[in-house]
Amino acid sequence: MTSPEFLHACCEVLGPMHVLTAPEDMAPYLTDWRGRFTGNAAAVLRPADTLQVAAIVALCAEAKVPLVPQGGNTGLVLGSVPDGAGNAVVLSLKRMNRIRAIDLVNNTITVEAGSILEEVQNAASKADRLFPLSLAAEGSCTIGGNLATNAGGTAVLRYGSMRDLCLGLEVVTADGKVWDGLRGLRKDNTGYDLRNLFIGAEGTLGIITAAVLKLFPQPRAQVTALVGLNTPEDAQRLLAMAQATCASGLTGFELMSAFSVALVARHFPQMRTGFQDAHAQYVLLEISDSESEAHATAMLEAVVEEAMEGAVVCDAVVASSIAQSRALWSLREHITLAQAAEGKHVKHDVSVPISSIAEFIGQTDTLLQRAFPGCRMVTFGHLGDGNLHYNVSAPETMADETFILHQEAINRIVHDSAVRFGGSISAEHGLGMLKRDEIRRYKSDVELGLMMAIKKALDPHQLMNPGKVL
Ligand code: FAD
Ligand code: 2HG
Ligand code: ZN
């Protein structure tokens, strides 16, 4: 247990206002976004700057108190909440939200880890630049959480995931030292890649306190289309067509199954596709263009026309206004909320080679229907990256509570299937507590051994987000 002396020392560093110990004050930090798990903590600590983080981590190292870093707490794998033991502290980075610098020649922005993603996008936009990471939780997730999970989102196809968008990091190490790696360099071959070790480590190796991120020119135009199709195979064909015509202009390619779209319409009735008839699959495409709106629209229309002529697509709408484009994206981004409103479900965040997407869906759907007849598939996601959110809701006739008891069996079918296709069981959300045991089935002893060696070297007392990832 944490001693009164330890909490007193934390108060000295942060001021008592930023050391929360009352259950009602700590509550929002202890339950995950989906409401699937509530942990326990000795305190929630809210540092204001890097030196305060370093002082707190040093105190934790001395008193052997485990630390759970937390940003917006929007993570989907139970990485940002403590376990039930009650001996850990949650370190909330949300007060650390300053934009430290923008360099318009180097095309970089330096931000603190608690900065909300949307605010970083807005700061870039004000400077006539684009920070391209985009995801439905952007109004509340933080750059630190985005980095710690190597977040993906809807523009990975063109700009890559968080690892590709970060040039430098500032990190507080497990013994309370500050590593200043805030370099804005695009080339730097000076030994081991520490930056990429901390990115995607889910807070298990150190606390990210700031980052240098890449900026891009603002596209002159962004054009969106929604198309209806019969099969995931057709969606794969459409991707090849769009890439051939638009090359790197294709910035988004999102698959949504009929049931995903129907769930959104059920729980958010104002959100509809606008098509007269329902289709088995939908794809949302986005083109970004450095020339003009007319050029972008012509390109997208050419793709849609070719796909309709080839009977790859049955129906299509190209958004004719920003409002219509936003409405189409909103439909896509409400799938997570609609499935949550529908009830408990089992999430999967798998990736397979893009060429195997359709076959993966076909085979795994069959296996799941055989084992759980009537289970409802909410299949959607970043088809352009080979990343599917292959989520399973209970059959209409089965109570959620009964269905959720089968979670392990469902995971086994889906994850074994993804791995059979050469895939991964977590393409963008990470492992957290939720997939920590699961990953041991799929990584070799050699790979797990290397990961463990890194963990031991950087966090010898196992205080950084214990029980997550490994
Ligand atoms: P948190 O949830 O607070 O933390 C996530 C992990 O990072 C935890 O392990 C935590 O300990 C660690 N961490 C947080 N801050 C730090 C830090 N400063 N230093 C070290 N470790 C830290 N993810 C995607 O990749 N793509 C999507 O499209 C996407 N869409 C989403 C849509 C919705 C509606 C929701 C709820 C989530 C979505 N996510 C998505 C998942 C989640 O939003 C992202 O993983 C996000 O990047 C997490 O940021 P956060 O600040 O909320 O992190
Ligand atoms: C998305 O792509 C997120 O919208 C969330 O990664 C996925 O709800 C999910 O399973
Ligand atoms: Zn996603």
Tab-separated table of N, CA and C in Angstrom, residues 50-51 54 170-173 175-181 209:
chain	number	residue	atom	x	y	z
A	50	THR	N	6.815	18.623	-17.257
A	50	THR	CA	7.711	17.457	-17.327
A	50	THR	C	8.486	17.273	-16.027
A	51	LEU	N	8.915	18.376	-15.420
A	51	LEU	CA	9.699	18.231	-14.183
A	51	LEU	C	8.843	17.632	-13.072
A	54	ALA	N	8.678	13.968	-13.735
A	54	ALA	CA	9.939	13.321	-13.348
A	54	ALA	C	10.014	13.159	-11.825
A	170	GLU	N	9.954	13.412	-25.927
A	170	GLU	CA	10.516	13.656	-24.596
A	170	GLU	C	9.845	12.621	-23.695
A	171	VAL	N	10.667	11.914	-22.914
A	171	VAL	CA	10.138	10.800	-22.114
A	171	VAL	C	10.724	10.866	-20.712
A	172	VAL	N	9.887	10.603	-19.715
A	172	VAL	CA	10.399	10.400	-18.358
A	172	VAL	C	10.582	8.902	-18.168
A	173	THR	N	11.808	8.500	-17.861
A	173	THR	CA	12.123	7.067	-17.761
A	173	THR	C	11.670	6.528	-16.389
A	175	ASP	N	13.114	5.498	-13.892
A	175	ASP	CA	13.817	5.948	-12.678
A	175	ASP	C	13.708	7.471	-12.487
A	176	GLY	N	12.836	8.095	-13.272
A	176	GLY	CA	12.557	9.519	-13.038
A	176	GLY	C	13.509	10.472	-13.745
A	177	LYS	N	14.256	9.973	-14.757
A	177	LYS	CA	15.124	10.871	-15.541
A	177	LYS	C	14.358	11.360	-16.767
A	178	VAL	N	14.776	12.527	-17.297
A	178	VAL	CA	14.123	13.032	-18.506
A	178	VAL	C	15.020	12.738	-19.705
A	179	TRP	N	14.492	11.995	-20.685
A	179	TRP	CA	15.212	11.805	-21.956
A	179	TRP	C	14.689	12.851	-22.943
A	180	ASP	N	15.560	13.781	-23.316
A	180	ASP	CA	15.159	14.802	-24.284
A	180	ASP	C	15.508	14.323	-25.686
A	181	GLY	N	14.551	13.706	-26.316
A	181	GLY	CA	14.738	13.244	-27.698
A	181	GLY	C	13.841	14.045	-28.626
A	209	THR	N	6.120	12.714	-22.433
A	209	THR	CA	5.670	14.024	-21.939
A	209	THR	C	5.520	15.053	-23.065
